[in-house]
């Protein structure tokens, strides 16, 4: 179901020290003696989640699916990226079926996006899930003001109770107060789970359940990963190996990691990955810069740079063994495009050969490669990968010597923005 090939790491050196460092990091993570240990609630989440809230999430999702054409999910960073990643990975590229539409908003400050969204929603029946752990983040707060104004025009206070769902801290913050005073149903971001580790809480689960995604299977996949990846056995634990190899490459001057997919449905999964790794590792003047590429598309844009540019890059490829659909190339009499050599071969086979060829080419250009293979994209494999990357980044950041669970640098832009906006106190 989930395997990794580390054989294409070009430079080979003894890994013993990193093995021990990864085991030590895992030990500290599990016994909660690492830096930031107050935010390690996600480690046991696949088993120890609130079953009563899980049922409420399913009921709320049912209600929204019945009374709404769209769900507007308002949140930024960890408060929307996980849901969007799984939603996009599980969606057909083209569909004429009248499924409920999930619209993400409040994750940027485009006035055009906001204005056009309000127009789009004017004649639609819609619900809102506003998500913010702190309850004070500017982007979602501004967005919610506008959406609430539209709701006030369209729906009575009683009707709004069936349409506004709040996901926030269990007792404090502006959103919690708002839901208490208006009687909006609220869901919890647990105290010990930070935003970017929160996809398996109500933060990700409510929008995904509304989309019709099987959240039981998502948790099941994560739970399988937890069984596999909390083992204190380096040879049998792929997260420890991945975290070690990343640090090994970092110590050898490779400070950029490209998460590569050959299936565009993983495009937003890569966005989630980038946020998880960048906010967890990029501090104290350290860190591997995470970027992403969709191949083969990007082989025709940044492929040149990867092959022949600076040698500070390694790739982590996610390969899907079985695509959701496949097509076979047919023989053509005229063969004007000279493609008859592919007759009888499937498009996915061509994609796989592109992947194999690219790995060979890049490795020969001194771009190390880690190859992750999953059998197919479904809720279970996505749940597994979510947990895999979460535990990997925690171990990796601890090896690096930084606190994986804070994000002090994010405050800097806010301070400068508030100063310019003349917010009191700045
Ligand atoms: O990972 C994190 O903690 C951040 O990316 C947050 O999720 C993001 O800043 C949004 O914060 P909040 O949910 O408090 O609005």
Tab-separated table of C-alpha atoms and ligand atoms in Angstrom:
chain	number	residue	atom	x	y	z
A	1	UNK	CA	0.000	0.000	0.000
A	2	UNK	CA	2.792	2.458	0.891
A	3	UNK	CA	6.461	1.904	0.104
A	4	UNK	CA	9.592	3.989	-0.361
A	5	UNK	CA	12.647	3.403	-2.502
A	6	UNK	CA	15.743	5.169	-1.160
A	7	UNK	CA	18.155	3.501	-3.606
A	8	UNK	CA	18.444	6.584	-5.817
A	9	UNK	CA	20.254	8.718	-3.325
A	10	UNK	CA	23.432	9.303	-5.252
A	11	UNK	CA	25.936	10.093	-2.537
A	12	UNK	CA	26.230	7.192	-0.115
A	13	UNK	CA	27.630	7.711	3.375
A	14	UNK	CA	27.226	5.914	6.684
A	15	UNK	CA	23.837	6.718	8.158
A	16	UNK	CA	24.490	5.387	11.663
A	17	UNK	CA	24.556	8.742	13.389
A	18	UNK	CA	21.333	9.901	11.733
A	19	UNK	CA	19.641	6.598	12.541
A	20	UNK	CA	20.309	7.205	16.210
A	21	UNK	CA	19.257	10.851	15.978
A	22	UNK	CA	15.945	9.876	14.359
A	23	UNK	CA	15.254	7.228	17.013
A	24	UNK	CA	16.058	9.746	19.725
A	25	UNK	CA	13.733	12.322	18.099
A	26	UNK	CA	10.886	9.797	17.860
A	27	UNK	CA	11.377	8.768	21.479
A	28	UNK	CA	11.159	12.412	22.603
A	29	UNK	CA	8.112	13.020	20.420
A	30	UNK	CA	6.279	10.000	21.809
A	31	UNK	CA	7.162	10.583	25.451
A	32	UNK	CA	6.430	14.287	25.054
A	33	UNK	CA	9.830	15.523	26.131
A	34	UNK	CA	10.663	17.294	22.846
A	35	UNK	CA	10.506	21.028	22.250
A	36	UNK	CA	6.909	22.073	21.588
A	37	UNK	CA	5.566	18.882	23.178
A	38	UNK	CA	2.385	20.714	24.199
A	39	UNK	CA	1.386	20.521	20.498
A	40	UNK	CA	1.776	16.800	19.947
A	41	UNK	CA	-1.877	15.822	20.319
A	42	UNK	CA	-1.991	14.883	16.610
A	43	UNK	CA	0.308	11.882	17.260
A	44	UNK	CA	-2.514	9.853	18.852
A	45	UNK	CA	-5.402	11.519	17.029
A	46	UNK	CA	-6.129	8.617	14.631
A	47	UNK	CA	-7.055	6.531	17.702
A	48	UNK	CA	-7.941	9.068	20.358
A	49	UNK	CA	-10.316	11.371	18.560
A	50	UNK	CA	-13.588	12.594	20.038
A	51	UNK	CA	-16.182	10.052	18.772
A	52	UNK	CA	-19.111	12.201	19.876
A	53	UNK	CA	-17.802	15.157	17.848
A	54	UNK	CA	-17.052	12.848	14.909
A	55	UNK	CA	-20.758	11.879	14.819
A	56	UNK	CA	-21.799	15.517	15.078
A	57	UNK	CA	-19.543	16.286	12.107
A	58	UNK	CA	-21.327	13.645	10.031
A	59	UNK	CA	-24.753	14.954	11.055
A	60	UNK	CA	-23.815	18.564	10.293
A	61	UNK	CA	-22.433	17.439	6.923
A	62	UNK	CA	-25.718	15.699	6.112
A	63	UNK	CA	-27.650	18.842	7.003
A	64	UNK	CA	-25.417	21.025	4.814
A	65	UNK	CA	-25.662	18.612	1.882
A	66	UNK	CA	-29.458	18.742	2.137
A	67	UNK	CA	-29.968	22.490	2.448
A	68	UNK	CA	-27.075	23.954	0.419
A	69	UNK	CA	-25.702	24.119	-3.096
A	70	UNK	CA	-22.336	25.365	-1.805
A	71	UNK	CA	-20.314	25.246	1.370
A	72	UNK	CA	-17.975	28.208	1.819
A	73	UNK	CA	-14.954	27.093	3.861
A	74	UNK	CA	-13.282	30.149	5.375
A	75	UNK	CA	-9.758	29.650	6.730
A	76	UNK	CA	-6.073	30.174	5.985
A	77	UNK	CA	-2.906	28.045	6.316
A	78	UNK	CA	-3.523	24.929	8.350
A	79	UNK	CA	-7.174	25.871	8.651
A	80	UNK	CA	-7.971	25.001	5.020
A	81	UNK	CA	-5.030	23.392	3.207
A	82	UNK	CA	-5.579	19.840	4.447
A	83	UNK	CA	-9.242	19.817	3.435
A	84	UNK	CA	-8.437	21.283	0.036
A	85	UNK	CA	-5.666	18.717	-0.507
A	86	UNK	CA	-7.907	15.723	0.154
A	87	UNK	CA	-10.937	17.269	-1.556
A	88	UNK	CA	-8.981	17.917	-4.774
A	89	UNK	CA	-7.243	14.536	-4.720
A	90	UNK	CA	-10.616	12.779	-4.414
A	91	UNK	CA	-12.447	14.846	-7.050
A	92	UNK	CA	-12.942	14.013	-10.698
A	93	UNK	CA	-11.285	16.461	-13.067
A	94	UNK	CA	-14.523	16.941	-14.981
A	95	UNK	CA	-17.963	16.249	-13.659
A	96	UNK	CA	-21.462	17.238	-14.662
A	97	UNK	CA	-22.982	15.587	-11.608
A	98	UNK	CA	-24.746	18.066	-9.317
A	99	UNK	CA	-22.563	17.492	-6.264
A	100	UNK	CA	-22.332	20.122	-3.546
A	101	UNK	CA	-19.654	22.682	-4.356
A	102	UNK	CA	-16.965	23.425	-1.770
A	103	UNK	CA	-15.565	26.940	-2.112
A	104	UNK	CA	-12.438	27.931	-0.182
A	105	UNK	CA	-12.178	31.570	0.878
A	106	UNK	CA	-10.440	33.783	3.394
A	107	UNK	CA	-7.014	32.356	2.501
A	108	UNK	CA	-5.844	35.534	0.738
A	109	UNK	CA	-6.816	39.187	0.385
A	110	UNK	CA	-7.851	39.489	-3.247
A	111	UNK	CA	-10.680	42.021	-3.348
A	112	UNK	CA	-11.663	40.714	-6.786
A	113	UNK	CA	-12.021	37.160	-5.468
A	114	UNK	CA	-14.110	38.395	-2.543
A	115	UNK	CA	-16.369	40.599	-4.663
A	116	UNK	CA	-16.907	37.903	-7.289
A	117	UNK	CA	-17.587	35.283	-4.621
A	118	UNK	CA	-20.273	37.478	-3.052
A	119	UNK	CA	-21.926	37.942	-6.459
A	120	UNK	CA	-21.695	34.205	-7.146
A	121	UNK	CA	-23.364	33.379	-3.830
A	122	UNK	CA	-26.154	35.953	-4.150
A	123	UNK	CA	-28.672	33.597	-5.730
A	124	UNK	CA	-27.314	30.348	-4.232
A	125	UNK	CA	-28.346	28.504	-1.123
A	126	UNK	CA	-25.161	28.193	0.840
A	127	UNK	CA	-23.685	27.322	4.222
A	128	UNK	CA	-20.457	28.490	5.834
A	129	UNK	CA	-17.783	26.752	7.858
A	130	UNK	CA	-15.535	29.415	9.364
A	131	UNK	CA	-12.331	27.899	10.706
A	132	UNK	CA	-9.724	29.618	12.842
A	133	UNK	CA	-7.978	28.173	15.851
A	134	UNK	CA	-7.032	31.593	17.202
A	135	UNK	CA	-10.251	33.188	15.996
A	136	UNK	CA	-8.342	36.382	15.223
A	137	UNK	CA	-6.578	35.790	11.887
A	138	UNK	CA	-7.122	38.795	9.614
A	139	UNK	CA	-7.765	37.137	6.236
A	140	UNK	CA	-10.568	34.753	7.315
A	141	UNK	CA	-12.003	37.383	9.694
A	142	UNK	CA	-12.402	39.951	6.882
A	143	UNK	CA	-13.909	37.320	4.604
A	144	UNK	CA	-16.378	36.174	7.249
A	145	UNK	CA	-17.561	39.759	7.789
A	146	UNK	CA	-18.585	40.028	4.145
A	147	UNK	CA	-20.126	36.571	3.999
A	148	UNK	CA	-22.049	37.212	7.227
A	149	UNK	CA	-23.391	40.474	5.783
A	150	UNK	CA	-24.702	38.531	2.784
A	151	UNK	CA	-26.165	35.897	5.091
A	152	UNK	CA	-27.935	38.595	7.096
A	153	UNK	CA	-29.625	39.707	3.852
A	154	UNK	CA	-30.589	36.201	2.795
A	155	UNK	CA	-31.336	34.296	5.996
A	156	UNK	CA	-33.062	34.981	9.313
A	157	UNK	CA	-31.081	34.509	12.563
A	158	UNK	CA	-32.931	31.172	13.028
A	159	UNK	CA	-32.003	30.001	9.508
A	160	UNK	CA	-28.396	31.032	10.048
A	161	UNK	CA	-28.167	28.546	12.921
A	162	UNK	CA	-28.616	25.806	10.303
A	163	UNK	CA	-26.048	27.340	7.969
A	164	UNK	CA	-23.136	28.735	9.969
A	165	UNK	CA	-20.674	26.271	11.485
A	166	UNK	CA	-17.702	27.446	13.501
A	167	UNK	CA	-14.469	25.475	14.041
A	168	UNK	CA	-12.272	27.079	16.693
A	169	UNK	CA	-10.833	26.850	20.194
A	170	UNK	CA	-13.043	25.045	22.704
A	171	UNK	CA	-13.564	28.042	24.966
A	172	UNK	CA	-11.805	31.240	23.946
A	173	UNK	CA	-11.553	33.666	21.022
A	174	UNK	CA	-13.813	35.888	18.950
A	175	UNK	CA	-15.295	33.023	16.936
A	176	UNK	CA	-16.189	31.044	20.023
A	177	UNK	CA	-17.942	34.089	21.474
A	178	UNK	CA	-19.785	34.631	18.208
A	179	UNK	CA	-20.999	31.044	18.076
A	180	UNK	CA	-22.071	31.134	21.729
A	181	UNK	CA	-24.019	34.361	21.368
A	182	UNK	CA	-25.708	33.398	18.077
A	183	UNK	CA	-26.288	29.708	18.734
A	184	UNK	CA	-24.087	28.532	15.825
A	185	UNK	CA	-22.930	24.923	16.053
A	186	UNK	CA	-19.242	24.798	16.878
A	187	UNK	CA	-16.471	22.243	16.520
A	188	UNK	CA	-13.145	22.126	18.289
A	189	UNK	CA	-9.533	22.575	17.255
A	190	UNK	CA	-7.888	20.744	20.179
A	191	UNK	CA	-5.459	22.785	22.297
A	192	UNK	CA	-2.632	20.342	21.630
A	193	UNK	CA	-2.995	20.275	17.823
A	194	UNK	CA	-1.473	23.126	15.795
A	195	UNK	CA	-3.094	24.391	12.578
A	196	UNK	CA	-0.926	22.540	10.063
A	197	UNK	CA	-1.366	19.270	11.968
A	198	UNK	CA	-5.145	19.643	12.219
A	199	UNK	CA	-6.531	18.075	9.031
A	200	UNK	CA	-7.721	14.999	10.945
A	201	UNK	CA	-9.744	17.136	13.389
A	202	UNK	CA	-13.018	18.936	12.600
A	203	UNK	CA	-10.865	21.477	10.701
A	204	UNK	CA	-10.467	19.058	7.801
A	205	UNK	CA	-13.165	16.515	8.565
A	206	UNK	CA	-16.277	18.716	8.337
A	207	UNK	CA	-15.584	20.136	4.841
A	208	UNK	CA	-14.503	16.684	3.662
A	209	UNK	CA	-17.612	14.981	5.038
A	210	UNK	CA	-19.721	17.619	3.287
A	211	UNK	CA	-17.919	16.784	0.059
A	212	UNK	CA	-18.991	13.142	0.536
A	213	UNK	CA	-15.544	11.846	1.405
A	214	UNK	CA	-15.420	8.795	3.664
A	215	UNK	CA	-13.851	10.274	6.792
A	216	UNK	CA	-13.933	6.891	8.590
A	217	UNK	CA	-11.548	5.525	5.953
A	218	UNK	CA	-9.372	8.627	6.163
A	219	UNK	CA	-8.960	8.018	9.907
A	220	UNK	CA	-8.416	4.308	9.293
A	221	UNK	CA	-5.532	5.044	6.897
A	222	UNK	CA	-4.005	7.434	9.433
A	223	UNK	CA	-4.416	4.845	12.157
A	224	UNK	CA	-2.579	2.222	10.073
A	225	UNK	CA	0.202	4.758	9.577
A	226	UNK	CA	0.322	5.409	13.310
A	227	UNK	CA	0.784	1.691	13.956
A	228	UNK	CA	3.591	1.481	11.400
A	229	UNK	CA	5.363	4.766	12.002
A	230	UNK	CA	5.527	5.013	15.761
A	231	UNK	CA	7.606	1.807	15.915
A	232	UNK	CA	10.968	2.443	17.496
A	233	UNK	CA	12.653	0.268	14.902
A	234	UNK	CA	14.606	2.177	12.269
A	235	UNK	CA	14.715	-0.653	9.697
A	236	UNK	CA	10.945	-1.060	9.885
A	237	UNK	CA	9.915	2.597	10.114
A	238	UNK	CA	9.770	4.518	6.820
A	239	UNK	CA	9.149	7.875	8.504
A	240	UNK	CA	12.391	7.563	10.480
A	241	UNK	CA	14.236	6.640	7.293
A	242	UNK	CA	12.712	9.517	5.301
A	243	UNK	CA	13.477	12.034	8.078
A	244	UNK	CA	17.055	10.741	8.313
A	245	UNK	CA	17.692	10.848	4.565
A	246	UNK	CA	16.310	14.392	4.343
A	247	UNK	CA	18.718	15.540	7.043
A	248	UNK	CA	21.518	13.547	5.490
A	249	UNK	CA	21.010	15.395	2.228
A	250	UNK	CA	20.690	18.737	4.013
A	251	UNK	CA	24.048	18.125	5.684
A	252	UNK	CA	25.451	17.423	2.222
A	253	UNK	CA	24.346	20.797	0.866
A	254	UNK	CA	20.934	19.805	-0.531
A	255	UNK	CA	18.632	22.396	0.979
A	256	UNK	CA	15.732	22.317	-1.482
A	257	UNK	CA	13.244	19.441	-1.632
A	258	UNK	CA	10.852	19.147	-4.556
A	259	UNK	CA	7.724	17.112	-3.927
A	260	UNK	CA	6.914	15.684	-7.347
A	261	UNK	CA	3.725	14.087	-8.596
A	262	UNK	CA	2.837	12.553	-11.939
A	263	UNK	CA	-0.891	12.826	-11.169
A	264	UNK	CA	-2.266	16.360	-10.930
A	265	UNK	CA	-4.885	15.298	-8.416
A	266	UNK	CA	-2.032	15.575	-5.889
A	267	UNK	CA	-1.413	19.218	-6.730
A	268	UNK	CA	-3.000	20.582	-3.551
A	269	UNK	CA	-1.618	17.725	-1.482
A	270	UNK	CA	1.750	19.220	-2.412
A	271	UNK	CA	0.553	22.641	-1.226
A	272	UNK	CA	-0.402	21.095	2.124
A	273	UNK	CA	3.011	19.356	2.274
A	274	UNK	CA	4.829	22.651	1.580
A	275	UNK	CA	3.054	24.450	4.390
A	276	UNK	CA	3.598	21.573	6.814
A	277	UNK	CA	7.322	21.365	6.109
A	278	UNK	CA	8.085	25.055	5.656
A	279	UNK	CA	6.368	26.220	8.849
A	280	UNK	CA	7.727	23.310	10.856
A	281	UNK	CA	11.358	23.405	9.746
A	282	UNK	CA	12.168	26.880	8.489
A	283	UNK	CA	13.479	28.626	11.577
A	284	UNK	CA	16.681	29.597	13.407
A	285	UNK	CA	18.258	30.166	9.963
A	286	UNK	CA	17.856	26.481	9.119
A	287	UNK	CA	15.584	24.303	7.044
A	288	UNK	CA	15.038	22.494	3.759
A	289	UNK	CA	13.007	24.727	1.440
A	290	UNK	CA	10.019	22.681	0.218
A	291	UNK	CA	8.719	23.272	-3.294
A	292	UNK	CA	6.547	21.178	-5.597
A	293	UNK	CA	6.285	20.183	-9.229
A	294	UNK	CA	3.630	18.517	-11.346
A	295	UNK	CA	5.362	16.279	-13.872
A	296	UNK	CA	5.500	15.885	-16.752
A	297	UNK	CA	4.018	19.431	-17.037
A	298	UNK	CA	6.853	21.124	-15.152
A	299	UNK	CA	9.565	19.164	-16.952
A	300	UNK	CA	8.813	21.664	-19.703
A	301	UNK	CA	9.238	24.644	-17.383
A	302	UNK	CA	11.645	24.036	-14.484
A	303	UNK	CA	13.009	20.680	-15.700
A	304	UNK	CA	16.024	22.397	-17.217
A	305	UNK	CA	16.907	23.980	-13.871
A	306	UNK	CA	16.556	20.699	-12.008
A	307	UNK	CA	18.727	18.796	-14.480
A	308	UNK	CA	21.475	21.354	-15.019
A	309	UNK	CA	21.104	24.079	-12.399
A	310	UNK	CA	22.654	24.335	-8.941
A	311	UNK	CA	23.166	20.992	-7.217
A	312	UNK	CA	21.334	21.840	-4.015
A	313	UNK	CA	18.117	19.998	-4.837
A	314	UNK	CA	16.631	16.582	-4.129
A	315	UNK	CA	13.298	15.149	-5.176
A	316	UNK	CA	10.625	13.182	-3.362
A	317	UNK	CA	8.327	11.624	-5.930
A	318	UNK	CA	4.856	10.273	-5.165
A	319	UNK	CA	3.915	7.591	-7.669
A	320	UNK	CA	0.421	6.104	-7.956
A	321	UNK	CA	0.590	2.417	-8.886
A	322	UNK	CA	-2.962	2.207	-10.267
A	323	UNK	CA	-4.523	5.276	-11.866
A	324	UNK	CA	-8.242	5.786	-11.454
A	325	UNK	CA	-8.667	5.416	-15.226
A	326	UNK	CA	-6.466	4.426	-18.157
A	327	UNK	CA	-6.600	4.495	-21.964
A	328	UNK	CA	-4.722	2.530	-24.603
A	329	UNK	CA	-3.053	4.274	-27.555
A	330	UNK	CA	-4.383	2.859	-30.843
A	331	UNK	CA	-2.576	2.048	-34.079
A	332	UNK	CA	-3.216	4.576	-36.866
A	333	UNK	CA	-2.855	3.775	-40.556
A	334	UNK	CA	-1.157	6.990	-41.630
A	335	UNK	CA	1.063	7.352	-38.552
A	336	UNK	CA	1.742	10.995	-39.379
A	337	UNK	CA	2.640	11.715	-35.768
A	338	UNK	CA	5.010	8.691	-35.684
A	339	UNK	CA	3.326	7.427	-32.561
A	340	UNK	CA	2.558	3.907	-33.731
A	341	UNK	CA	5.453	2.646	-31.643
A	342	UNK	CA	3.174	3.329	-28.683
A	343	UNK	CA	0.211	1.385	-30.096
A	344	UNK	CA	-1.133	-1.053	-27.526
A	345	UNK	CA	0.534	0.801	-24.660
A	346	UNK	CA	-1.517	2.700	-22.127
A	347	UNK	CA	-1.225	6.388	-21.285
A	348	UNK	CA	-0.399	5.474	-17.691
A	349	UNK	CA	2.396	3.209	-18.950
A	350	UNK	CA	3.822	6.183	-20.898
A	351	UNK	CA	3.518	8.299	-17.724
A	352	UNK	CA	5.360	5.637	-15.698
A	353	UNK	CA	8.162	5.431	-18.283
A	354	UNK	CA	8.412	9.236	-18.197
A	355	UNK	CA	8.809	8.948	-14.435
A	356	UNK	CA	11.446	6.212	-14.599
A	357	UNK	CA	13.352	8.038	-17.332
A	358	UNK	CA	13.223	11.315	-15.424
A	359	UNK	CA	14.499	9.695	-12.236
A	360	UNK	CA	17.439	8.183	-14.152
A	361	UNK	CA	18.184	11.519	-15.829
A	362	UNK	CA	17.941	13.556	-12.636
A	363	UNK	CA	19.988	11.102	-10.571
A	364	UNK	CA	22.681	11.220	-13.267
A	365	UNK	CA	22.549	15.025	-12.885
A	366	UNK	CA	23.239	14.588	-9.141
A	367	UNK	CA	19.652	15.186	-8.047
A	368	UNK	CA	18.973	12.586	-5.364
A	369	UNK	CA	15.633	10.865	-5.496
A	370	UNK	CA	13.271	9.358	-2.946
A	371	UNK	CA	10.401	7.418	-4.514
A	372	UNK	CA	7.184	6.927	-2.570
A	373	UNK	CA	4.642	4.538	-4.111
A	374	UNK	CA	1.016	4.150	-3.086
A	375	UNK	CA	-1.309	1.697	-4.793
A	376	UNK	CA	-4.047	4.211	-5.587
A	377	UNK	CA	-5.530	7.493	-4.444
A	378	UNK	CA	-8.309	6.845	-1.949
A	379	UNK	CA	-9.247	7.977	1.556
A	380	UNK	CA	-7.121	5.320	3.218
A	381	UNK	CA	-3.940	6.063	1.278
A	382	UNK	CA	-4.437	9.802	1.743
A	383	UNK	CA	-4.954	9.303	5.493
A	384	UNK	CA	-1.801	7.201	5.567
A	385	UNK	CA	0.235	9.812	3.683
A	386	UNK	CA	-1.039	12.646	5.888
A	387	UNK	CA	0.179	10.864	8.996
A	388	UNK	CA	3.413	9.803	7.293
A	389	UNK	CA	4.340	13.375	6.420
A	390	UNK	CA	3.245	14.709	9.820
A	391	UNK	CA	5.387	12.310	11.818
A	392	UNK	CA	8.253	12.621	9.330
A	393	UNK	CA	8.373	16.403	9.581
A	394	UNK	CA	8.263	16.296	13.377
A	395	UNK	CA	11.181	13.843	13.534
A	396	UNK	CA	13.036	15.665	10.777
A	397	UNK	CA	12.697	19.074	12.467
A	398	UNK	CA	13.840	17.645	15.789
A	399	UNK	CA	16.913	16.151	14.096
A	400	UNK	CA	17.506	19.589	12.568
A	401	UNK	CA	17.356	21.049	16.073
A	402	UNK	CA	14.279	23.277	15.750
A	403	UNK	CA	10.876	23.296	17.438
A	404	UNK	CA	8.560	21.728	14.808
A	405	UNK	CA	5.384	23.145	16.312
A	406	UNK	CA	5.774	26.913	16.469
A	407	UNK	CA	5.838	29.527	13.689
A	408	UNK	CA	7.263	32.723	15.234
A	409	UNK	CA	8.330	34.121	11.850
A	410	UNK	CA	4.746	34.327	10.588
A	411	UNK	CA	4.076	37.190	13.019
A	412	UNK	CA	6.557	39.555	11.324
A	413	UNK	CA	4.481	40.339	8.229
A	414	UNK	CA	1.418	40.774	10.425
A	415	UNK	CA	3.177	43.362	12.608
A	416	UNK	CA	4.264	45.381	9.594
A	417	UNK	CA	0.843	45.098	7.956
A	418	UNK	CA	-0.947	46.169	11.164
A	419	UNK	CA	1.419	49.128	11.537
A	420	UNK	CA	0.575	50.293	8.007
A	421	UNK	CA	-3.123	49.703	8.614
A	422	UNK	CA	-2.891	51.745	11.828
A	423	UNK	CA	-4.263	48.964	14.003
A	424	UNK	CA	-4.336	50.201	17.621
A	425	UNK	CA	-1.235	49.100	19.500
A	426	UNK	CA	1.020	48.732	16.388
B	1	LIG	O1	-0.058	25.891	11.074
B	1	LIG	C1	-0.446	26.927	11.593
B	1	LIG	O2	-0.521	27.058	12.828
B	1	LIG	C2	-0.870	28.101	10.762
B	1	LIG	O3	-0.676	27.869	9.407
B	1	LIG	C3	-2.351	28.402	11.004
B	1	LIG	O4	-3.116	27.294	10.632
B	1	LIG	C4	-2.805	29.622	10.220
B	1	LIG	O5	-1.992	30.707	10.501
B	1	LIG	C5	-4.252	29.980	10.577
B	1	LIG	O6	-4.398	30.205	11.933
B	1	LIG	P1	-5.815	30.241	12.633
B	1	LIG	O7	-6.448	28.885	12.492
B	1	LIG	O8	-5.545	30.610	14.053
B	1	LIG	O9	-6.646	31.273	11.913
